[in-house]
PDB file of C-alpha atoms in Angstrom:
ATOM      1  CA  ALA A   1     -17.912   2.767 -17.005  1.00 87.00           C
ATOM      2  CA  GLU A   2     -19.180   4.771 -19.979  1.00 91.00           C
ATOM      3  CA  CYS A   3     -15.620   5.335 -21.189  1.00 95.00           C
ATOM      4  CA  ALA A   4     -14.778   1.629 -20.791  1.00 92.00           C
ATOM      5  CA  THR A   5     -17.920   0.700 -22.741  1.00 93.00           C
ATOM      6  CA  ALA A   6     -16.904   3.100 -25.528  1.00 95.00           C
ATOM      7  CA  VAL A   7     -13.389   1.613 -25.684  1.00 95.00           C
ATOM      8  CA  VAL A   8     -14.800  -1.909 -25.892  1.00 95.00           C
ATOM      9  CA  ALA A   9     -17.169  -0.876 -28.680  1.00 95.00           C
ATOM     10  CA  ARG A  10     -14.439   0.973 -30.590  1.00 95.00           C
ATOM     11  CA  ASN A  11     -12.412  -2.239 -30.675  1.00 97.00           C
ATOM     12  CA  GLY A  12     -15.291  -4.449 -31.800  1.00 95.00           C
ATOM     13  CA  LEU A  13     -15.510  -6.430 -28.562  1.00 95.00           C
ATOM     14  CA  SER A  14     -19.016  -5.549 -27.375  1.00 94.00           C
ATOM     15  CA  SER A  15     -20.208  -9.105 -27.995  1.00 94.00           C
ATOM     16  CA  LYS A  16     -17.436 -10.504 -25.781  1.00 93.00           C
ATOM     17  CA  VAL A  17     -16.845  -7.888 -23.063  1.00 93.00           C
ATOM     18  CA  HIS A  18     -19.686  -6.730 -20.825  1.00 91.00           C
ATOM     19  CA  ILE A  19     -19.163  -3.661 -18.614  1.00 93.00           C
ATOM     20  CA  ILE A  20     -21.202  -3.582 -15.399  1.00 93.00           C
ATOM     21  CA  PRO A  21     -21.395   0.022 -14.062  1.00 93.00           C
ATOM     22  CA  LYS A  22     -21.418  -0.926 -10.383  1.00 93.00           C
ATOM     23  CA  LEU A  23     -19.111  -1.482  -7.475  1.00 93.00           C
ATOM     24  CA  SER A  24     -18.442  -5.206  -7.275  1.00 94.00           C
ATOM     25  CA  THR A  25     -19.819  -5.188  -3.720  1.00 94.00           C
ATOM     26  CA  ASN A  26     -23.195  -4.096  -5.150  1.00 95.00           C
ATOM     27  CA  MET A  27     -23.307  -6.871  -7.742  1.00 95.00           C
ATOM     28  CA  SER A  28     -25.275 -10.104  -7.537  1.00 94.00           C
ATOM     29  CA  VAL A  29     -25.400 -13.410  -9.400  1.00 96.00           C
ATOM     30  CA  GLY A  30     -28.472 -15.102 -10.829  1.00 95.00           C
ATOM     31  CA  GLU A  31     -30.848 -15.165 -13.761  1.00 94.00           C
ATOM     32  CA  GLY A  32     -31.726 -11.632 -14.799  1.00 93.00           C
ATOM     33  CA  LEU A  33     -29.163 -10.129 -12.392  1.00 95.00           C
ATOM     34  CA  ASP A  34     -25.682  -8.590 -12.960  1.00 95.00           C
ATOM     35  CA  MET A  35     -23.990 -11.936 -13.638  1.00 94.00           C
ATOM     36  CA  PRO A  36     -25.798 -15.072 -14.859  1.00 94.00           C
ATOM     37  CA  GLN A  37     -23.303 -17.301 -13.061  1.00 96.00           C
ATOM     38  CA  ARG A  38     -20.309 -17.060 -10.745  1.00 97.00           C
ATOM     39  CA  ALA A  39     -17.006 -15.956 -12.264  1.00 96.00           C
ATOM     40  CA  GLN A  40     -14.129 -18.377 -12.853  1.00 96.00           C
ATOM     41  CA  MET A  41     -11.356 -15.813 -12.214  1.00 95.00           C
ATOM     42  CA  MET A  42     -10.836 -12.400 -10.618  1.00 95.00           C
ATOM     43  CA  VAL A  43      -8.314  -9.819 -11.873  1.00 95.00           C
ATOM     44  CA  SER A  44      -7.940  -6.620  -9.864  1.00 95.00           C
ATOM     45  CA  GLU A  45      -5.809  -3.479  -9.798  1.00 92.00           C
ATOM     46  CA  THR A  46      -7.442  -1.837  -6.779  1.00 94.00           C
ATOM     47  CA  PHE A  47      -4.116  -1.091  -5.073  1.00 95.00           C
ATOM     48  CA  GLY A  48      -2.982   2.383  -4.056  1.00 94.00           C
ATOM     49  CA  ASP A  49       0.305   3.707  -2.705  1.00 95.00           C
ATOM     50  CA  ASP A  50      -0.771   1.884   0.450  1.00 96.00           C
ATOM     51  CA  PRO A  51      -1.633  -1.519  -1.030  1.00 95.00           C
ATOM     52  CA  PHE A  52      -4.717  -1.876   1.179  1.00 95.00           C
ATOM     53  CA  SER A  53      -6.116   1.663   0.816  1.00 94.00           C
ATOM     54  CA  GLU A  54      -8.464   0.921  -2.102  1.00 94.00           C
ATOM     55  CA  SER A  55     -10.266  -1.827  -0.150  1.00 95.00           C
ATOM     56  CA  PHE A  56      -9.003  -4.747  -2.212  1.00 95.00           C
ATOM     57  CA  LEU A  57      -9.319  -7.240   0.659  1.00 95.00           C
ATOM     58  CA  PRO A  58     -12.957  -6.409   1.600  1.00 95.00           C
ATOM     59  CA  SER A  59     -13.849  -6.500  -2.115  1.00 95.00           C
ATOM     60  CA  LEU A  60     -12.146  -9.883  -2.462  1.00 95.00           C
ATOM     61  CA  ALA A  61     -13.933 -11.217   0.621  1.00 94.00           C
ATOM     62  CA  HIS A  62     -17.282 -10.183  -0.886  1.00 95.00           C
ATOM     63  CA  ALA A  63     -16.358 -11.682  -4.253  1.00 95.00           C
ATOM     64  CA  ARG A  64     -15.298 -14.975  -2.671  1.00 94.00           C
ATOM     65  CA  GLN A  65     -18.636 -15.201  -0.883  1.00 94.00           C
ATOM     66  CA  HIS A  66     -20.995 -13.933  -3.584  1.00 95.00           C
ATOM     67  CA  LEU A  67     -19.422 -13.689  -7.058  1.00 96.00           C
ATOM     68  CA  LEU A  68     -16.698 -16.314  -7.573  1.00 96.00           C
ATOM     69  CA  GLU A  69     -16.670 -20.038  -8.011  1.00 95.00           C
ATOM     70  CA  PRO A  70     -14.934 -21.892  -5.140  1.00 92.00           C
ATOM     71  CA  GLY A  71     -11.182 -21.950  -5.675  1.00 91.00           C
ATOM     72  CA  ALA A  72     -11.296 -19.388  -8.504  1.00 93.00           C
ATOM     73  CA  PRO A  73      -7.799 -17.977  -9.147  1.00 93.00           C
ATOM     74  CA  ILE A  74      -7.104 -14.388  -8.098  1.00 95.00           C
ATOM     75  CA  ILE A  75      -4.680 -12.105  -9.960  1.00 96.00           C
ATOM     76  CA  PRO A  76      -2.627 -10.889  -8.171  1.00 97.00           C
ATOM     77  CA  TYR A  77      -2.555 -13.734  -5.681  1.00 96.00           C
ATOM     78  CA  ALA A  78      -0.264 -12.233  -2.994  1.00 96.00           C
ATOM     79  CA  LEU A  79       1.802  -9.218  -2.015  1.00 96.00           C
ATOM     80  CA  SER A  80       4.948  -8.474  -0.058  1.00 97.00           C
ATOM     81  CA  VAL A  81       5.435  -5.197   1.794  1.00 97.00           C
ATOM     82  CA  TYR A  82       9.000  -3.865   2.049  1.00 98.00           C
ATOM     83  CA  ALA A  83      10.243  -1.012   4.194  1.00 98.00           C
ATOM     84  CA  VAL A  84      13.255   1.000   5.252  1.00 97.00           C
ATOM     85  CA  VAL A  85      13.815   3.273   8.261  1.00 98.00           C
ATOM     86  CA  VAL A  86      15.006   6.715   7.156  1.00 97.00           C
ATOM     87  CA  ASP A  87      16.492   9.980   8.319  1.00 97.00           C
ATOM     88  CA  SER A  88      15.109  12.879   6.276  1.00 95.00           C
ATOM     89  CA  GLU A  89      14.506  16.423   7.473  1.00 90.00           C
ATOM     90  CA  GLU A  90      13.232  17.144   3.975  1.00 91.00           C
ATOM     91  CA  LEU A  91      10.415  14.594   4.207  1.00 91.00           C
ATOM     92  CA  LEU A  92       9.630  15.668   7.767  1.00 86.00           C
ATOM     93  CA  ASN A  93       9.299  19.304   6.687  1.00 79.00           C
ATOM     94  CA  LEU A  94       6.767  18.368   4.010  1.00 80.00           C
ATOM     95  CA  ASN A  95       4.359  17.442   6.782  1.00 78.00           C
ATOM     96  CA  PHE A  96       5.402  19.148  10.021  1.00 71.00           C
ATOM     97  CA  VAL A  97       6.093  22.790  10.861  1.00 68.00           C
ATOM     98  CA  GLY A  98       7.828  21.988  14.150  1.00 67.00           C
ATOM     99  CA  LYS A  99      10.010  24.748  15.495  1.00 64.00           C
ATOM    100  CA  ASN A 100      10.493  26.282  12.050  1.00 67.00           C
ATOM    101  CA  LYS A 101       9.119  29.791  11.655  1.00 67.00           C
ATOM    102  CA  VAL A 102       7.009  30.945   8.731  1.00 71.00           C
ATOM    103  CA  CYS A 103       7.556  34.632   7.878  1.00 72.00           C
ATOM    104  CA  GLY A 104       8.717  35.116  11.450  1.00 74.00           C
ATOM    105  CA  PHE A 105       5.731  33.375  13.021  1.00 74.00           C
ATOM    106  CA  GLY A 106       5.992  30.295  15.215  1.00 72.00           C
ATOM    107  CA  MET A 107       3.481  27.791  13.802  1.00 67.00           C
ATOM    108  CA  LEU A 108       4.060  24.733  16.020  1.00 68.00           C
ATOM    109  CA  PRO A 109       0.336  24.362  16.945  1.00 68.00           C
ATOM    110  CA  TRP A 110      -0.348  23.804  13.241  1.00 65.00           C
ATOM    111  CA  ASP A 111       1.249  20.364  13.567  1.00 67.00           C
ATOM    112  CA  LEU A 112      -2.078  19.285  15.023  1.00 68.00           C
ATOM    113  CA  PHE A 113      -3.162  18.917  11.382  1.00 69.00           C
ATOM    114  CA  ALA A 114      -0.108  16.938  10.245  1.00 71.00           C
ATOM    115  CA  ARG A 115      -0.807  13.591   8.622  1.00 77.00           C
ATOM    116  CA  PRO A 116       0.631  10.395  10.123  1.00 80.00           C
ATOM    117  CA  ARG A 117       1.692   9.343   6.619  1.00 86.00           C
ATOM    118  CA  TRP A 118       2.490  10.882   3.281  1.00 89.00           C
ATOM    119  CA  SER A 119       2.990   9.590  -0.267  1.00 92.00           C
ATOM    120  CA  CYS A 120       6.068  10.617  -2.232  1.00 91.00           C
ATOM    121  CA  ARG A 121       8.508   9.527  -4.903  1.00 91.00           C
ATOM    122  CA  LEU A 122      11.428   8.673  -2.662  1.00 91.00           C
ATOM    123  CA  LYS A 123      14.043   9.188  -5.361  1.00 90.00           C
ATOM    124  CA  ASP A 124      13.001  12.865  -5.620  1.00 91.00           C
ATOM    125  CA  HIS A 125      13.987  13.638  -2.013  1.00 93.00           C
ATOM    126  CA  THR A 126      17.096  13.726   0.137  1.00 95.00           C
ATOM    127  CA  VAL A 127      16.946  10.653   2.345  1.00 96.00           C
ATOM    128  CA  THR A 128      19.458   8.666   4.405  1.00 97.00           C
ATOM    129  CA  GLU A 129      18.551   4.996   4.792  1.00 97.00           C
ATOM    130  CA  LEU A 130      19.298   3.997   8.376  1.00 98.00           C
ATOM    131  CA  THR A 131      18.610   0.302   7.724  1.00 98.00           C
ATOM    132  CA  ALA A 132      18.772  -1.942   4.709  1.00 97.00           C
ATOM    133  CA  PRO A 133      15.371  -2.420   3.028  1.00 97.00           C
ATOM    134  CA  PHE A 134      13.606  -5.356   4.683  1.00 98.00           C
ATOM    135  CA  LEU A 135      10.603  -7.608   4.130  1.00 98.00           C
ATOM    136  CA  ALA A 136       7.983  -6.284   6.539  1.00 97.00           C
ATOM    137  CA  MET A 137       5.072  -8.585   5.695  1.00 96.00           C
ATOM    138  CA  HIS A 138       3.791 -11.113   3.160  1.00 96.00           C
ATOM    139  CA  VAL A 139       0.059 -11.663   2.561  1.00 95.00           C
ATOM    140  CA  ASN A 140      -1.224 -14.519   0.396  1.00 94.00           C
ATOM    141  CA  TRP A 141      -4.970 -14.722  -0.286  1.00 93.00           C
ATOM    142  CA  SER A 142      -4.808 -17.637  -2.756  1.00 89.00           C
ATOM    143  CA  THR A 143      -4.424 -20.473  -0.273  1.00 80.00           C
ATOM    144  CA  SER A 144      -7.936 -20.304   1.191  1.00 80.00           C
ATOM    145  CA  ASP A 145     -11.395 -18.936   0.405  1.00 80.00           C
ATOM    146  CA  ASP A 146     -11.198 -17.187   3.788  1.00 85.00           C
ATOM    147  CA  VAL A 147      -9.714 -13.743   3.085  1.00 86.00           C
ATOM    148  CA  PRO A 148      -7.314 -12.394   5.786  1.00 88.00           C
ATOM    149  CA  LEU A 149      -8.768  -8.943   6.572  1.00 93.00           C
ATOM    150  CA  SER A 150      -6.153  -8.177   9.225  1.00 94.00           C
ATOM    151  CA  GLY A 151      -2.684  -9.279  10.197  1.00 95.00           C
ATOM    152  CA  GLY A 152       0.636  -8.183  11.586  1.00 95.00           C
ATOM    153  CA  LYS A 153       4.300  -9.011  11.972  1.00 96.00           C
ATOM    154  CA  THR A 154       7.236  -7.675  14.006  1.00 97.00           C
ATOM    155  CA  VAL A 155      10.709  -7.593  12.465  1.00 97.00           C
ATOM    156  CA  THR A 156      14.014  -6.751  14.168  1.00 98.00           C
ATOM    157  CA  VAL A 157      16.327  -4.814  11.843  1.00 98.00           C
ATOM    158  CA  ASP A 158      19.925  -3.669  12.200  1.00 98.00           C
ATOM    159  CA  VAL A 159      20.849  -0.003  11.987  1.00 98.00           C
ATOM    160  CA  THR A 160      23.478   0.223   9.232  1.00 98.00           C
ATOM    161  CA  THR A 161      23.992   4.013   9.213  1.00 98.00           C
ATOM    162  CA  SER A 162      23.949   6.359  12.191  1.00 98.00           C
ATOM    163  CA  GLY A 163      21.361   9.118  12.059  1.00 97.00           C
ATOM    164  CA  PHE A 164      18.019  10.363  13.339  1.00 95.00           C
ATOM    165  CA  VAL A 165      14.850   8.286  12.948  1.00 96.00           C
ATOM    166  CA  HIS A 166      12.150  10.290  11.169  1.00 94.00           C
ATOM    167  CA  ALA A 167      10.028   7.775   9.307  1.00 95.00           C
ATOM    168  CA  VAL A 168       9.495   4.333   7.854  1.00 97.00           C
ATOM    169  CA  VAL A 169       9.092   4.303   4.062  1.00 97.00           C
ATOM    170  CA  ALA A 170       7.208   1.411   2.475  1.00 97.00           C
ATOM    171  CA  TRP A 171       6.505  -0.074  -0.954  1.00 96.00           C
ATOM    172  CA  TYR A 172       5.286  -3.448  -2.169  1.00 96.00           C
ATOM    173  CA  SER A 173       5.384  -6.163  -4.812  1.00 95.00           C
ATOM    174  CA  LEU A 174       2.260  -7.743  -6.312  1.00 96.00           C
ATOM    175  CA  PHE A 175       2.671 -11.367  -7.363  1.00 97.00           C
ATOM    176  CA  LEU A 176       0.679 -12.169 -10.494  1.00 96.00           C
ATOM    177  CA  ASP A 177       1.476 -15.759 -11.403  1.00 91.00           C
ATOM    178  CA  PRO A 178       3.156 -18.424  -9.236  1.00 89.00           C
ATOM    179  CA  ILE A 179       4.324 -20.365 -12.308  1.00 90.00           C
ATOM    180  CA  SER A 180       6.059 -17.596 -14.276  1.00 91.00           C
ATOM    181  CA  GLY A 181       7.023 -15.576 -11.195  1.00 92.00           C
ATOM    182  CA  ALA A 182       5.628 -12.395 -12.779  1.00 93.00           C
ATOM    183  CA  GLU A 183       5.335  -9.478 -10.369  1.00 92.00           C
ATOM    184  CA  ILE A 184       4.925  -5.700 -10.251  1.00 92.00           C
ATOM    185  CA  SER A 185       6.935  -3.663  -7.755  1.00 92.00           C
ATOM    186  CA  THR A 186       6.353  -0.119  -6.484  1.00 93.00           C
ATOM    187  CA  ALA A 187       9.929   0.100  -5.174  1.00 93.00           C
ATOM    188  CA  PRO A 188      11.546   3.530  -5.737  1.00 89.00           C
ATOM    189  CA  PHE A 189      13.752   2.438  -8.648  1.00 81.00           C
ATOM    190  CA  ALA A 190      11.692  -0.465 -10.028  1.00 77.00           C
ATOM    191  CA  ALA A 191      11.240  -0.534 -13.799  1.00 69.00           C
ATOM    192  CA  ALA A 192       7.450  -0.470 -13.434  1.00 63.00           C
ATOM    193  CA  MET A 193       7.689   2.819 -11.520  1.00 63.00           C
ATOM    194  CA  GLN A 194       9.078   4.810 -14.431  1.00 64.00           C
ATOM    195  CA  GLY A 195       6.236   7.171 -15.327  1.00 58.00           C
ATOM    196  CA  ARG A 196       3.705   5.229 -13.248  1.00 68.00           C
ATOM    197  CA  HIS A 197       1.264   6.717 -10.763  1.00 77.00           C
ATOM    198  CA  TRP A 198       2.334   4.675  -7.737  1.00 89.00           C
ATOM    199  CA  ARG A 199       4.462   6.308  -5.076  1.00 92.00           C
ATOM    200  CA  GLN A 200       6.047   5.124  -1.838  1.00 95.00           C
ATOM    201  CA  VAL A 201       4.326   5.730   1.510  1.00 96.00           C
ATOM    202  CA  VAL A 202       6.099   7.591   4.307  1.00 96.00           C
ATOM    203  CA  PHE A 203       4.961   6.648   7.816  1.00 95.00           C
ATOM    204  CA  PHE A 204       6.216   9.337  10.195  1.00 92.00           C
ATOM    205  CA  VAL A 205       7.188   8.175  13.672  1.00 90.00           C
ATOM    206  CA  GLY A 206       5.787   9.998  16.694  1.00 82.00           C
ATOM    207  CA  GLU A 207       7.732  12.948  18.058  1.00 78.00           C
ATOM    208  CA  GLN A 208       8.901  10.961  21.091  1.00 79.00           C
ATOM    209  CA  GLN A 209      10.260   8.239  18.786  1.00 83.00           C
ATOM    210  CA  ARG A 210      12.322  10.614  16.659  1.00 87.00           C
ATOM    211  CA  GLN A 211      15.614   9.541  18.141  1.00 91.00           C
ATOM    212  CA  ALA A 212      19.267   9.324  17.271  1.00 95.00           C
ATOM    213  CA  VAL A 213      20.468   5.810  16.468  1.00 96.00           C
ATOM    214  CA  ALA A 214      23.946   4.443  15.916  1.00 97.00           C
ATOM    215  CA  CYS A 215      25.260   1.860  13.503  1.00 97.00           C
ATOM    216  CA  GLY A 216      24.984  -1.567  15.115  1.00 96.00           C
ATOM    217  CA  GLN A 217      21.818  -0.848  17.089  1.00 96.00           C
ATOM    218  CA  GLN A 218      18.660  -2.833  16.444  1.00 97.00           C
ATOM    219  CA  LEU A 219      15.117  -1.557  15.915  1.00 97.00           C
ATOM    220  CA  LYS A 220      11.863  -3.475  16.267  1.00 97.00           C
ATOM    221  CA  VAL A 221       9.394  -2.543  13.549  1.00 97.00           C
ATOM    222  CA  HIS A 222       5.801  -3.763  13.750  1.00 97.00           C
ATOM    223  CA  THR A 223       3.788  -3.835  10.533  1.00 97.00           C
ATOM    224  CA  SER A 224       0.040  -4.420  10.563  1.00 96.00           C
ATOM    225  CA  TYR A 225      -3.018  -3.980   8.387  1.00 96.00           C
ATOM    226  CA  VAL A 226      -6.750  -3.856   9.060  1.00 94.00           C
ATOM    227  CA  ARG A 227      -9.049  -4.060   6.027  1.00 91.00           C
ATOM    228  CA  ASP A 228      -7.959  -0.901   4.167  1.00 92.00           C
ATOM    229  CA  ARG A 229      -5.020   0.544   6.100  1.00 94.00           C
ATOM    230  CA  LEU A 230      -1.332  -0.297   6.516  1.00 96.00           C
ATOM    231  CA  VAL A 231       0.341   0.808   9.746  1.00 95.00           C
ATOM    232  CA  PHE A 232       3.959   0.850  10.956  1.00 96.00           C
ATOM    233  CA  GLN A 233       5.096   1.212  14.556  1.00 93.00           C
ATOM    234  CA  LEU A 234       8.521   1.340  16.169  1.00 93.00           C
ATOM    235  CA  LEU A 235       8.464  -0.752  19.341  1.00 91.00           C
ATOM    236  CA  ASP A 236      10.563  -0.075  22.417  1.00 80.00           C
TER     237      ASP A 236
END
């Protein structure tokens, strides 16, 4: 907040831009408080590699209830989550020891500490896409003042390349303006990703679900979110 205040001052905007050094969920509206009146618009960039991981939806729910005028526009107003099922020993080995030995030692028990997901720049790794990229979920928070804090969807996808299922890799698009169609994508080769901090999220399937699949098979992929976490599951 101090840095933002200094930038505003350096550009001669202190009379127009007011920095409030608080989490929005700790702010209040009223005479003599953080905001004299409710805001007419909300612009946010609280989106991580997992679009829900920086608590955008709970923050929006609080803002809708306490800080915004009814019907105030939100930028971005929606997001779409995309995914692809992949075969990649390289990605798997970033997170799991498995039966590999380290300096001659079997370290399989160490997999107890493996993470269920991992962020990476997909284009930097050797990956075989077993399915075409697919739309896993769309969430729109502009149509109602009630913010959807959880949701889910199951999609059936065709296997287009034979291989071994190791993970589901996900990215997303943020929709900024319904009139112009402006959006920002965190897809592996999207223009906005060149030099940006966003990465794709790798959701590793459980050991029992790491299975060989053949071209022409179908997989059921369930995508869900709860407040600040995106989750993928392969269904039987």
